[in-house]
Amino acid sequence: MTNGVCKKMDKQLEIIIDSCKEAKFHMVKFDTEFGKILNTNEITTVDLTKNEIHRSIEYTNGDRLFVYDLKPTSTTMVDNELQLLLNNLQEAKVIEMVYPNIFRWIYDGISIKAYAIIPSGDIKQHSTITRYGGTEMFMKILKQHLKNIGKMHKGRTPDYNFLKNTEKINETELCLGSINVSKGMYSVGINLSQTYGEILLNSKNNIHIWTPLNKLVMKYWAREINPDFISEAKHIKLTDTIPIDDTYKIYPPCVKNLMKMKHKGNFNRFILARYLLSIHKPQDAKFVYFAVLANEEREHIKQGNCSSQWNYILNNMKRYDCPTCQELRRFCPKTDCGLNHPLEEIQEKILEKKDAEKEKS
């Protein structure tokens, strides 16, 4: 191996390590769907000319990497890669014109992507992110918002139904500097003032134009995409509470699984309390809450910091309303329950009961 090739591979390794350094994990992805999580030393043993390196979109501090791929989601096979790049470049410039110097741009060998950091690891940002229904929901909403900018530029009608976005958020992203095995090109940082030819040449030779990622300012985005405008669609709020008799059978499966846990812990108790307080009167909700706690945990929450959790949630229900499906997903069974919101079925029961009472009267 010549000295020049060695220096080029050393530079590639340096870029990849820098791209991965604050990620929760990074991994080598083989030519199948499987991969292997690596430590920093192991990455030096990987053949970077033949294997892709992916990084977690989650950072060690809890932040998330926001990735907006300008490749149409309906496109599985790209017939005209040059035309796709030209279209991407045009759309990226429009987004950059609307939101200058907020996103960083990369070309991954197939399409152009926008990068930024969502400060979900900053506790001060949680109240704003929660208004959107959590980090993943905010990602989907922001992606659709950027997609709408591209649609309007093309004279197409924007789609403001943010909640029907079923696009999956990938847990990993191809590292900067890594080869895209399917194309033999590299993921590189770009400048939108470059020509398509310069972008392709840089991707072929793994040459980067790069500046550090920006953290999104959530107060700014709350003004740009006001979560209150989509709150009615995103959150179901019951018009009436329901008694605890015979309600357990219509709790969603995720809540039933949460209630069955022998030890729930502080965060899971927080989720459960929000759910129960959103459907029952406070005294009924508290009865169910304590009934599903093990003796040891029930005694634990009577003292220390945990003793005030219930009253804090009760007094702040406008801020901490019913948890979303995203927040409850970790408790879901493998089979899909078909619900879009944890209160969906209960709301239907309440409406059916009211309709029956109207018919009687």
mmCIF file of C-alpha atoms in Angstrom:
data_model
loop_
_atom_site.group_PDB
_atom_site.id
_atom_site.type_symbol
_atom_site.label_atom_id
_atom_site.label_comp_id
_atom_site.label_asym_id
_atom_site.label_seq_id
_atom_site.Cartn_x
_atom_site.Cartn_y
_atom_site.Cartn_z
ATOM 1 C CA MET A 1 0.000 0.000 0.000
ATOM 2 C CA THR A 2 1.464 3.361 -1.022
ATOM 3 C CA ASN A 3 2.074 6.228 1.391
ATOM 4 C CA GLY A 4 -0.597 8.321 -0.353
ATOM 5 C CA VAL A 5 -3.252 5.628 0.071
ATOM 6 C CA CYS A 6 -2.348 5.210 3.759
ATOM 7 C CA LYS A 7 -2.694 8.953 4.367
ATOM 8 C CA LYS A 8 -6.076 8.962 2.609
ATOM 9 C CA MET A 9 -7.342 6.069 4.778
ATOM 10 C CA ASP A 10 -6.019 7.755 7.935
ATOM 11 C CA LYS A 11 -7.924 10.910 7.018
ATOM 12 C CA GLN A 12 -11.086 8.885 6.375
ATOM 13 C CA LEU A 13 -10.748 7.179 9.767
ATOM 14 C CA GLU A 14 -10.255 10.561 11.439
ATOM 15 C CA ILE A 15 -13.459 11.933 9.839
ATOM 16 C CA ILE A 16 -15.492 8.860 10.824
ATOM 17 C CA ILE A 17 -14.251 8.895 14.427
ATOM 18 C CA ASP A 18 -15.018 12.615 14.688
ATOM 19 C CA SER A 19 -18.517 11.975 13.306
ATOM 20 C CA CYS A 20 -19.107 9.203 15.852
ATOM 21 C CA LYS A 21 -17.382 10.618 18.923
ATOM 22 C CA GLU A 22 -20.512 11.801 20.771
ATOM 23 C CA ALA A 23 -22.893 9.157 19.404
ATOM 24 C CA LYS A 24 -24.394 6.678 21.848
ATOM 25 C CA PHE A 25 -22.931 3.906 19.707
ATOM 26 C CA HIS A 26 -21.487 3.283 16.263
ATOM 27 C CA MET A 27 -21.429 0.102 14.244
ATOM 28 C CA VAL A 28 -20.121 -1.571 11.126
ATOM 29 C CA LYS A 29 -22.933 -2.585 8.813
ATOM 30 C CA PHE A 30 -22.299 -5.572 6.602
ATOM 31 C CA ASP A 31 -23.855 -6.146 3.177
ATOM 32 C CA THR A 32 -26.846 -7.650 4.972
ATOM 33 C CA GLU A 33 -29.197 -5.930 7.424
ATOM 34 C CA PHE A 34 -26.992 -7.051 10.298
ATOM 35 C CA GLY A 35 -24.103 -5.195 11.888
ATOM 36 C CA LYS A 36 -21.772 -5.124 14.861
ATOM 37 C CA ILE A 37 -21.442 -2.377 17.454
ATOM 38 C CA LEU A 38 -17.841 -1.212 17.705
ATOM 39 C CA ASN A 39 -15.660 0.449 20.280
ATOM 40 C CA THR A 40 -13.139 3.115 19.249
ATOM 41 C CA ASN A 41 -10.270 0.646 18.942
ATOM 42 C CA GLU A 42 -12.231 -1.891 16.894
ATOM 43 C CA ILE A 43 -13.053 0.649 14.202
ATOM 44 C CA THR A 44 -9.372 0.729 13.216
ATOM 45 C CA THR A 45 -9.587 -2.968 12.247
ATOM 46 C CA VAL A 46 -12.497 -2.492 9.804
ATOM 47 C CA ASP A 47 -11.852 -2.334 6.072
ATOM 48 C CA LEU A 48 -13.379 1.086 5.417
ATOM 49 C CA THR A 49 -13.225 0.621 1.656
ATOM 50 C CA LYS A 50 -15.717 -2.256 1.815
ATOM 51 C CA ASN A 51 -17.858 -1.708 4.935
ATOM 52 C CA GLU A 52 -20.238 1.049 5.960
ATOM 53 C CA ILE A 53 -19.958 2.679 9.380
ATOM 54 C CA HIS A 54 -23.223 3.861 10.919
ATOM 55 C CA ARG A 55 -23.756 5.934 14.047
ATOM 56 C CA SER A 56 -26.678 6.144 16.453
ATOM 57 C CA ILE A 57 -28.803 9.250 15.980
ATOM 58 C CA GLU A 58 -28.890 9.443 19.786
ATOM 59 C CA TYR A 59 -26.036 11.268 21.488
ATOM 60 C CA THR A 60 -24.550 10.216 24.815
ATOM 61 C CA ASN A 61 -26.150 13.268 26.460
ATOM 62 C CA GLY A 62 -29.637 12.392 25.154
ATOM 63 C CA ASP A 63 -29.704 14.813 22.207
ATOM 64 C CA ARG A 64 -30.845 13.512 18.795
ATOM 65 C CA LEU A 65 -29.409 13.945 15.323
ATOM 66 C CA PHE A 66 -32.102 15.353 13.046
ATOM 67 C CA VAL A 67 -31.835 13.974 9.501
ATOM 68 C CA TYR A 68 -34.016 15.158 6.631
ATOM 69 C CA ASP A 69 -33.425 13.141 3.474
ATOM 70 C CA LEU A 70 -34.468 15.022 0.333
ATOM 71 C CA LYS A 71 -34.877 11.760 -1.552
ATOM 72 C CA PRO A 72 -38.639 11.169 -1.939
ATOM 73 C CA THR A 73 -39.874 8.608 0.590
ATOM 74 C CA SER A 74 -41.756 6.770 -2.160
ATOM 75 C CA THR A 75 -38.502 6.244 -4.075
ATOM 76 C CA THR A 76 -36.947 2.844 -3.435
ATOM 77 C CA MET A 77 -34.888 2.598 -6.618
ATOM 78 C CA VAL A 78 -33.218 5.638 -8.161
ATOM 79 C CA ASP A 79 -33.283 5.473 -11.967
ATOM 80 C CA ASN A 80 -31.726 8.859 -12.703
ATOM 81 C CA GLU A 81 -29.225 9.693 -9.953
ATOM 82 C CA LEU A 82 -28.052 12.897 -11.618
ATOM 83 C CA GLN A 83 -31.594 14.248 -11.885
ATOM 84 C CA LEU A 84 -32.231 13.337 -8.249
ATOM 85 C CA LEU A 85 -29.117 15.273 -7.194
ATOM 86 C CA LEU A 86 -30.166 18.301 -9.268
ATOM 87 C CA ASN A 87 -33.663 18.235 -7.754
ATOM 88 C CA ASN A 88 -32.231 17.832 -4.255
ATOM 89 C CA LEU A 89 -29.835 20.704 -4.746
ATOM 90 C CA GLN A 90 -32.632 23.003 -5.878
ATOM 91 C CA GLU A 91 -34.880 22.040 -2.943
ATOM 92 C CA ALA A 92 -32.036 22.380 -0.430
ATOM 93 C CA LYS A 93 -31.329 25.910 -1.664
ATOM 94 C CA VAL A 94 -34.987 26.862 -1.148
ATOM 95 C CA ILE A 95 -34.910 25.530 2.449
ATOM 96 C CA GLU A 96 -31.624 27.336 3.047
ATOM 97 C CA MET A 97 -33.152 30.561 1.753
ATOM 98 C CA VAL A 98 -36.057 30.230 4.238
ATOM 99 C CA TYR A 99 -33.875 29.037 7.134
ATOM 100 C CA PRO A 100 -30.346 30.350 6.472
ATOM 101 C CA ASN A 101 -27.432 28.728 8.285
ATOM 102 C CA ILE A 102 -29.586 26.465 10.475
ATOM 103 C CA PHE A 103 -28.980 23.132 8.784
ATOM 104 C CA ARG A 104 -25.753 21.509 7.622
ATOM 105 C CA TRP A 105 -25.875 19.665 4.315
ATOM 106 C CA ILE A 106 -24.396 16.342 3.286
ATOM 107 C CA TYR A 107 -24.444 14.129 0.211
ATOM 108 C CA ASP A 108 -24.411 10.415 1.052
ATOM 109 C CA GLY A 109 -23.692 9.096 -2.443
ATOM 110 C CA ILE A 110 -27.400 8.938 -3.315
ATOM 111 C CA SER A 111 -29.169 12.051 -2.055
ATOM 112 C CA ILE A 112 -28.692 15.315 -0.159
ATOM 113 C CA LYS A 113 -29.636 15.446 3.529
ATOM 114 C CA ALA A 114 -30.075 18.218 6.111
ATOM 115 C CA TYR A 115 -28.513 17.730 9.564
ATOM 116 C CA ALA A 116 -29.084 19.488 12.876
ATOM 117 C CA ILE A 117 -29.160 18.555 16.565
ATOM 118 C CA ILE A 118 -32.391 18.395 18.572
ATOM 119 C CA PRO A 119 -31.531 19.317 22.200
ATOM 120 C CA SER A 120 -33.650 16.560 23.745
ATOM 121 C CA GLY A 121 -30.907 15.935 26.309
ATOM 122 C CA ASP A 122 -31.384 19.438 27.750
ATOM 123 C CA ILE A 123 -34.011 19.311 30.493
ATOM 124 C CA LYS A 124 -34.820 22.996 29.899
ATOM 125 C CA GLN A 125 -36.076 22.083 26.402
ATOM 126 C CA HIS A 126 -38.349 19.249 27.542
ATOM 127 C CA SER A 127 -41.426 21.409 28.095
ATOM 128 C CA THR A 128 -41.308 22.653 24.487
ATOM 129 C CA ILE A 129 -40.524 19.242 22.982
ATOM 130 C CA THR A 130 -43.320 17.658 25.044
ATOM 131 C CA ARG A 131 -45.809 20.078 23.477
ATOM 132 C CA TYR A 132 -45.131 18.332 20.158
ATOM 133 C CA GLY A 133 -45.644 14.874 21.656
ATOM 134 C CA GLY A 134 -41.960 14.047 22.177
ATOM 135 C CA THR A 135 -38.717 14.118 20.197
ATOM 136 C CA GLU A 136 -39.731 11.592 17.538
ATOM 137 C CA MET A 137 -42.997 13.393 16.843
ATOM 138 C CA PHE A 138 -41.139 16.714 16.590
ATOM 139 C CA MET A 139 -38.754 15.113 14.064
ATOM 140 C CA LYS A 140 -41.684 13.977 11.921
ATOM 141 C CA ILE A 141 -43.399 17.364 12.141
ATOM 142 C CA LEU A 142 -40.221 19.258 11.220
ATOM 143 C CA LYS A 143 -39.550 16.897 8.305
ATOM 144 C CA GLN A 144 -43.032 17.452 6.946
ATOM 145 C CA HIS A 145 -42.671 21.208 7.436
ATOM 146 C CA LEU A 146 -39.475 21.217 5.357
ATOM 147 C CA LYS A 147 -41.139 18.952 2.787
ATOM 148 C CA ASN A 148 -44.009 21.454 2.518
ATOM 149 C CA ILE A 149 -41.526 24.226 1.712
ATOM 150 C CA GLY A 150 -40.299 22.161 -1.239
ATOM 151 C CA LYS A 151 -43.882 21.418 -2.326
ATOM 152 C CA MET A 152 -44.884 25.091 -2.288
ATOM 153 C CA HIS A 153 -41.784 26.005 -4.305
ATOM 154 C CA LYS A 154 -42.933 23.519 -6.962
ATOM 155 C CA GLY A 155 -46.480 24.926 -6.912
ATOM 156 C CA ARG A 156 -47.905 21.873 -5.165
ATOM 157 C CA THR A 157 -50.342 21.890 -2.232
ATOM 158 C CA PRO A 158 -48.647 21.485 1.173
ATOM 159 C CA ASP A 159 -49.864 18.790 3.560
ATOM 160 C CA TYR A 160 -50.597 20.141 7.035
ATOM 161 C CA ASN A 161 -51.899 16.884 8.448
ATOM 162 C CA PHE A 162 -48.727 16.274 10.449
ATOM 163 C CA LEU A 163 -50.141 13.409 12.476
ATOM 164 C CA LYS A 164 -50.614 10.952 9.618
ATOM 165 C CA ASN A 165 -46.883 10.852 8.969
ATOM 166 C CA THR A 166 -46.059 7.156 9.381
ATOM 167 C CA GLU A 167 -42.459 7.494 8.201
ATOM 168 C CA LYS A 168 -40.124 5.491 10.403
ATOM 169 C CA ILE A 169 -37.321 7.354 12.170
ATOM 170 C CA ASN A 170 -34.123 5.376 11.582
ATOM 171 C CA GLU A 171 -32.091 4.669 14.701
ATOM 172 C CA THR A 172 -28.771 4.996 12.848
ATOM 173 C CA GLU A 173 -27.271 7.182 10.142
ATOM 174 C CA LEU A 174 -24.379 6.603 7.742
ATOM 175 C CA CYS A 175 -21.303 8.317 9.226
ATOM 176 C CA LEU A 176 -19.625 11.188 7.467
ATOM 177 C CA GLY A 177 -16.579 9.794 5.691
ATOM 178 C CA SER A 178 -18.076 6.309 5.396
ATOM 179 C CA ILE A 179 -18.433 4.615 2.045
ATOM 180 C CA ASN A 180 -21.915 4.013 0.669
ATOM 181 C CA VAL A 181 -21.353 0.425 -0.428
ATOM 182 C CA SER A 182 -24.246 0.347 -2.890
ATOM 183 C CA LYS A 183 -22.810 3.283 -4.859
ATOM 184 C CA GLY A 184 -19.081 3.207 -4.131
ATOM 185 C CA MET A 185 -19.309 6.886 -3.093
ATOM 186 C CA TYR A 186 -18.648 8.511 0.285
ATOM 187 C CA SER A 187 -20.900 10.480 2.619
ATOM 188 C CA VAL A 188 -19.451 14.005 2.577
ATOM 189 C CA GLY A 189 -20.255 17.458 3.887
ATOM 190 C CA ILE A 190 -21.164 19.862 1.093
ATOM 191 C CA ASN A 191 -21.777 23.540 0.424
ATOM 192 C CA LEU A 192 -24.919 24.384 -1.522
ATOM 193 C CA SER A 193 -22.951 26.818 -3.676
ATOM 194 C CA GLN A 194 -21.105 23.843 -5.201
ATOM 195 C CA THR A 195 -22.098 22.550 -8.614
ATOM 196 C CA TYR A 196 -23.466 19.034 -8.947
ATOM 197 C CA GLY A 197 -20.196 18.043 -10.615
ATOM 198 C CA GLU A 198 -18.134 19.276 -7.660
ATOM 199 C CA ILE A 199 -20.395 17.431 -5.220
ATOM 200 C CA LEU A 200 -20.058 14.165 -7.143
ATOM 201 C CA LEU A 201 -16.279 14.555 -7.434
ATOM 202 C CA ASN A 202 -15.929 15.265 -3.709
ATOM 203 C CA SER A 203 -18.138 12.280 -2.876
ATOM 204 C CA LYS A 204 -16.011 10.058 -5.071
ATOM 205 C CA ASN A 205 -12.776 11.254 -3.407
ATOM 206 C CA ASN A 206 -14.142 11.669 0.146
ATOM 207 C CA ILE A 207 -13.466 15.424 0.259
ATOM 208 C CA HIS A 208 -15.488 17.463 2.760
ATOM 209 C CA ILE A 209 -16.720 20.996 3.249
ATOM 210 C CA TRP A 210 -17.915 20.988 6.821
ATOM 211 C CA THR A 211 -18.765 23.138 9.835
ATOM 212 C CA PRO A 212 -20.092 21.890 13.201
ATOM 213 C CA LEU A 213 -23.788 21.085 13.519
ATOM 214 C CA ASN A 214 -26.204 23.620 14.979
ATOM 215 C CA LYS A 215 -28.480 22.851 17.900
ATOM 216 C CA LEU A 216 -32.048 23.778 17.104
ATOM 217 C CA VAL A 217 -33.481 26.547 19.305
ATOM 218 C CA MET A 218 -36.797 25.069 20.398
ATOM 219 C CA LYS A 219 -38.413 28.400 21.320
ATOM 220 C CA TYR A 220 -37.794 29.547 17.751
ATOM 221 C CA TRP A 221 -39.369 26.403 16.280
ATOM 222 C CA ALA A 222 -42.368 26.694 18.612
ATOM 223 C CA ARG A 223 -43.066 29.997 16.847
ATOM 224 C CA GLU A 224 -42.373 28.597 13.376
ATOM 225 C CA ILE A 225 -44.479 25.459 13.864
ATOM 226 C CA ASN A 226 -46.838 26.335 16.698
ATOM 227 C CA PRO A 227 -47.595 23.063 18.534
ATOM 228 C CA ASP A 228 -50.884 24.534 19.762
ATOM 229 C CA PHE A 229 -52.187 24.505 16.174
ATOM 230 C CA ILE A 230 -51.800 20.740 16.036
ATOM 231 C CA SER A 231 -52.535 19.941 19.678
ATOM 232 C CA GLU A 232 -56.211 19.126 19.092
ATOM 233 C CA ALA A 233 -55.274 16.533 16.521
ATOM 234 C CA LYS A 234 -52.337 15.232 18.488
ATOM 235 C CA HIS A 235 -53.906 14.956 21.935
ATOM 236 C CA ILE A 236 -57.264 13.499 22.808
ATOM 237 C CA LYS A 237 -58.768 15.050 25.928
ATOM 238 C CA LEU A 238 -61.810 13.363 27.403
ATOM 239 C CA THR A 239 -64.840 15.556 27.976
ATOM 240 C CA ASP A 240 -65.768 13.457 31.000
ATOM 241 C CA THR A 241 -64.036 11.205 33.511
ATOM 242 C CA ILE A 242 -64.992 7.547 33.821
ATOM 243 C CA PRO A 243 -65.511 5.407 36.949
ATOM 244 C CA ILE A 244 -62.972 2.712 37.710
ATOM 245 C CA ASP A 245 -65.537 -0.122 37.584
ATOM 246 C CA ASP A 246 -65.069 -2.278 34.471
ATOM 247 C CA THR A 247 -62.538 0.117 32.903
ATOM 248 C CA TYR A 248 -59.435 -2.072 33.167
ATOM 249 C CA LYS A 249 -60.598 -4.158 30.190
ATOM 250 C CA ILE A 250 -60.572 -1.082 27.907
ATOM 251 C CA TYR A 251 -57.164 0.188 29.011
ATOM 252 C CA PRO A 252 -54.825 -0.106 25.988
ATOM 253 C CA PRO A 253 -52.439 -3.118 26.032
ATOM 254 C CA CYS A 254 -49.396 -0.905 26.660
ATOM 255 C CA VAL A 255 -50.931 0.510 29.864
ATOM 256 C CA LYS A 256 -51.920 -2.979 31.040
ATOM 257 C CA ASN A 257 -48.320 -4.134 30.542
ATOM 258 C CA LEU A 258 -47.025 -1.110 32.438
ATOM 259 C CA MET A 259 -49.397 -1.828 35.324
ATOM 260 C CA LYS A 260 -48.206 -5.462 35.488
ATOM 261 C CA MET A 261 -44.545 -4.501 36.021
ATOM 262 C CA LYS A 262 -43.366 -5.603 39.475
ATOM 263 C CA HIS A 263 -41.102 -2.580 39.853
ATOM 264 C CA LYS A 264 -41.981 0.500 37.833
ATOM 265 C CA GLY A 265 -39.430 3.109 38.822
ATOM 266 C CA ASN A 266 -39.764 6.889 38.880
ATOM 267 C CA PHE A 267 -40.241 7.560 35.153
ATOM 268 C CA ASN A 268 -42.716 4.731 34.579
ATOM 269 C CA ARG A 269 -44.752 5.879 37.587
ATOM 270 C CA PHE A 270 -44.773 9.349 36.021
ATOM 271 C CA ILE A 271 -46.184 7.916 32.756
ATOM 272 C CA LEU A 272 -48.787 5.816 34.584
ATOM 273 C CA ALA A 273 -49.952 8.713 36.776
ATOM 274 C CA ARG A 274 -50.476 10.932 33.724
ATOM 275 C CA TYR A 275 -52.558 8.262 32.021
ATOM 276 C CA LEU A 276 -54.760 7.536 35.041
ATOM 277 C CA LEU A 277 -55.331 11.217 35.823
ATOM 278 C CA SER A 278 -56.390 11.827 32.226
ATOM 279 C CA ILE A 279 -59.305 9.361 32.434
ATOM 280 C CA HIS A 280 -60.383 9.177 36.101
ATOM 281 C CA LYS A 281 -61.309 11.526 38.888
ATOM 282 C CA PRO A 282 -58.197 12.227 41.018
ATOM 283 C CA GLN A 283 -59.326 10.028 43.933
ATOM 284 C CA ASP A 284 -60.159 7.115 41.598
ATOM 285 C CA ALA A 285 -56.907 7.535 39.670
ATOM 286 C CA LYS A 286 -54.905 7.499 42.924
ATOM 287 C CA PHE A 287 -56.708 4.346 44.061
ATOM 288 C CA VAL A 288 -55.735 2.486 40.865
ATOM 289 C CA TYR A 289 -52.203 3.943 40.989
ATOM 290 C CA PHE A 290 -51.496 2.636 44.488
ATOM 291 C CA ALA A 291 -53.291 -0.663 43.824
ATOM 292 C CA VAL A 292 -50.827 -1.640 41.051
ATOM 293 C CA LEU A 293 -47.675 -0.755 43.000
ATOM 294 C CA ALA A 294 -45.794 -3.437 44.918
ATOM 295 C CA ASN A 295 -45.641 -2.981 48.705
ATOM 296 C CA GLU A 296 -41.987 -1.923 48.689
ATOM 297 C CA GLU A 297 -42.498 0.687 45.951
ATOM 298 C CA ARG A 298 -45.691 1.933 47.599
ATOM 299 C CA GLU A 299 -43.730 2.628 50.785
ATOM 300 C CA HIS A 300 -40.871 4.186 48.825
ATOM 301 C CA ILE A 301 -43.025 6.895 47.240
ATOM 302 C CA LYS A 302 -44.323 8.060 50.605
ATOM 303 C CA GLN A 303 -41.009 9.714 51.390
ATOM 304 C CA GLY A 304 -38.236 11.777 49.788
ATOM 305 C CA ASN A 305 -38.482 13.424 46.366
ATOM 306 C CA CYS A 306 -40.930 10.814 45.092
ATOM 307 C CA SER A 307 -43.571 11.790 47.651
ATOM 308 C CA SER A 308 -44.482 14.978 45.763
ATOM 309 C CA GLN A 309 -44.633 13.457 42.267
ATOM 310 C CA TRP A 310 -48.348 12.638 42.273
ATOM 311 C CA ASN A 311 -49.474 16.081 43.473
ATOM 312 C CA TYR A 312 -47.074 17.795 41.063
ATOM 313 C CA ILE A 313 -48.594 15.969 38.078
ATOM 314 C CA LEU A 314 -52.130 16.540 39.385
ATOM 315 C CA ASN A 315 -51.502 20.298 39.656
ATOM 316 C CA ASN A 316 -49.892 20.495 36.205
ATOM 317 C CA MET A 317 -52.216 18.414 34.035
ATOM 318 C CA LYS A 318 -52.256 21.058 31.302
ATOM 319 C CA ARG A 319 -48.532 20.500 30.937
ATOM 320 C CA TYR A 320 -48.436 16.773 31.678
ATOM 321 C CA ASP A 321 -51.547 15.401 30.015
ATOM 322 C CA CYS A 322 -52.082 11.857 28.763
ATOM 323 C CA PRO A 323 -48.871 10.237 27.457
ATOM 324 C CA THR A 324 -48.677 9.664 23.712
ATOM 325 C CA CYS A 325 -48.392 6.332 21.917
ATOM 326 C CA GLN A 326 -44.728 7.152 21.337
ATOM 327 C CA GLU A 327 -44.107 7.452 25.090
ATOM 328 C CA LEU A 328 -45.947 4.190 25.753
ATOM 329 C CA ARG A 329 -44.417 2.276 22.841
ATOM 330 C CA ARG A 330 -41.830 0.511 25.008
ATOM 331 C CA PHE A 331 -44.673 -1.292 26.822
ATOM 332 C CA CYS A 332 -46.506 -2.378 23.671
ATOM 333 C CA PRO A 333 -46.945 -6.061 22.847
ATOM 334 C CA LYS A 334 -45.551 -7.308 19.559
ATOM 335 C CA THR A 335 -48.971 -7.230 17.911
ATOM 336 C CA ASP A 336 -50.232 -3.823 16.816
ATOM 337 C CA CYS A 337 -53.246 -2.688 18.868
ATOM 338 C CA GLY A 338 -54.375 -0.422 16.024
ATOM 339 C CA LEU A 339 -54.763 2.649 18.255
ATOM 340 C CA ASN A 340 -53.429 6.073 17.277
ATOM 341 C CA HIS A 341 -53.848 7.440 20.787
ATOM 342 C CA PRO A 342 -54.095 5.746 24.226
ATOM 343 C CA LEU A 343 -57.508 7.356 24.904
ATOM 344 C CA GLU A 344 -59.035 6.541 21.521
ATOM 345 C CA GLU A 345 -61.093 3.517 22.547
ATOM 346 C CA ILE A 346 -62.157 5.039 25.870
ATOM 347 C CA GLN A 347 -63.336 8.185 24.109
ATOM 348 C CA GLU A 348 -65.438 6.063 21.753
ATOM 349 C CA LYS A 349 -67.045 4.298 24.740
ATOM 350 C CA ILE A 350 -67.923 7.638 26.353
ATOM 351 C CA LEU A 351 -69.495 8.901 23.127
ATOM 352 C CA GLU A 352 -71.448 5.666 22.676
ATOM 353 C CA LYS A 353 -72.759 5.956 26.247
ATOM 354 C CA LYS A 354 -73.853 9.562 25.682
ATOM 355 C CA ASP A 355 -75.605 8.627 22.431
ATOM 356 C CA ALA A 356 -77.450 5.791 24.191
ATOM 357 C CA GLU A 357 -78.559 8.143 26.985
ATOM 358 C CA LYS A 358 -79.842 10.655 24.407
ATOM 359 C CA GLU A 359 -81.901 7.955 22.695
ATOM 360 C CA LYS A 360 -83.479 6.939 26.036
ATOM 361 C CA SER A 361 -84.398 10.513 26.867
#
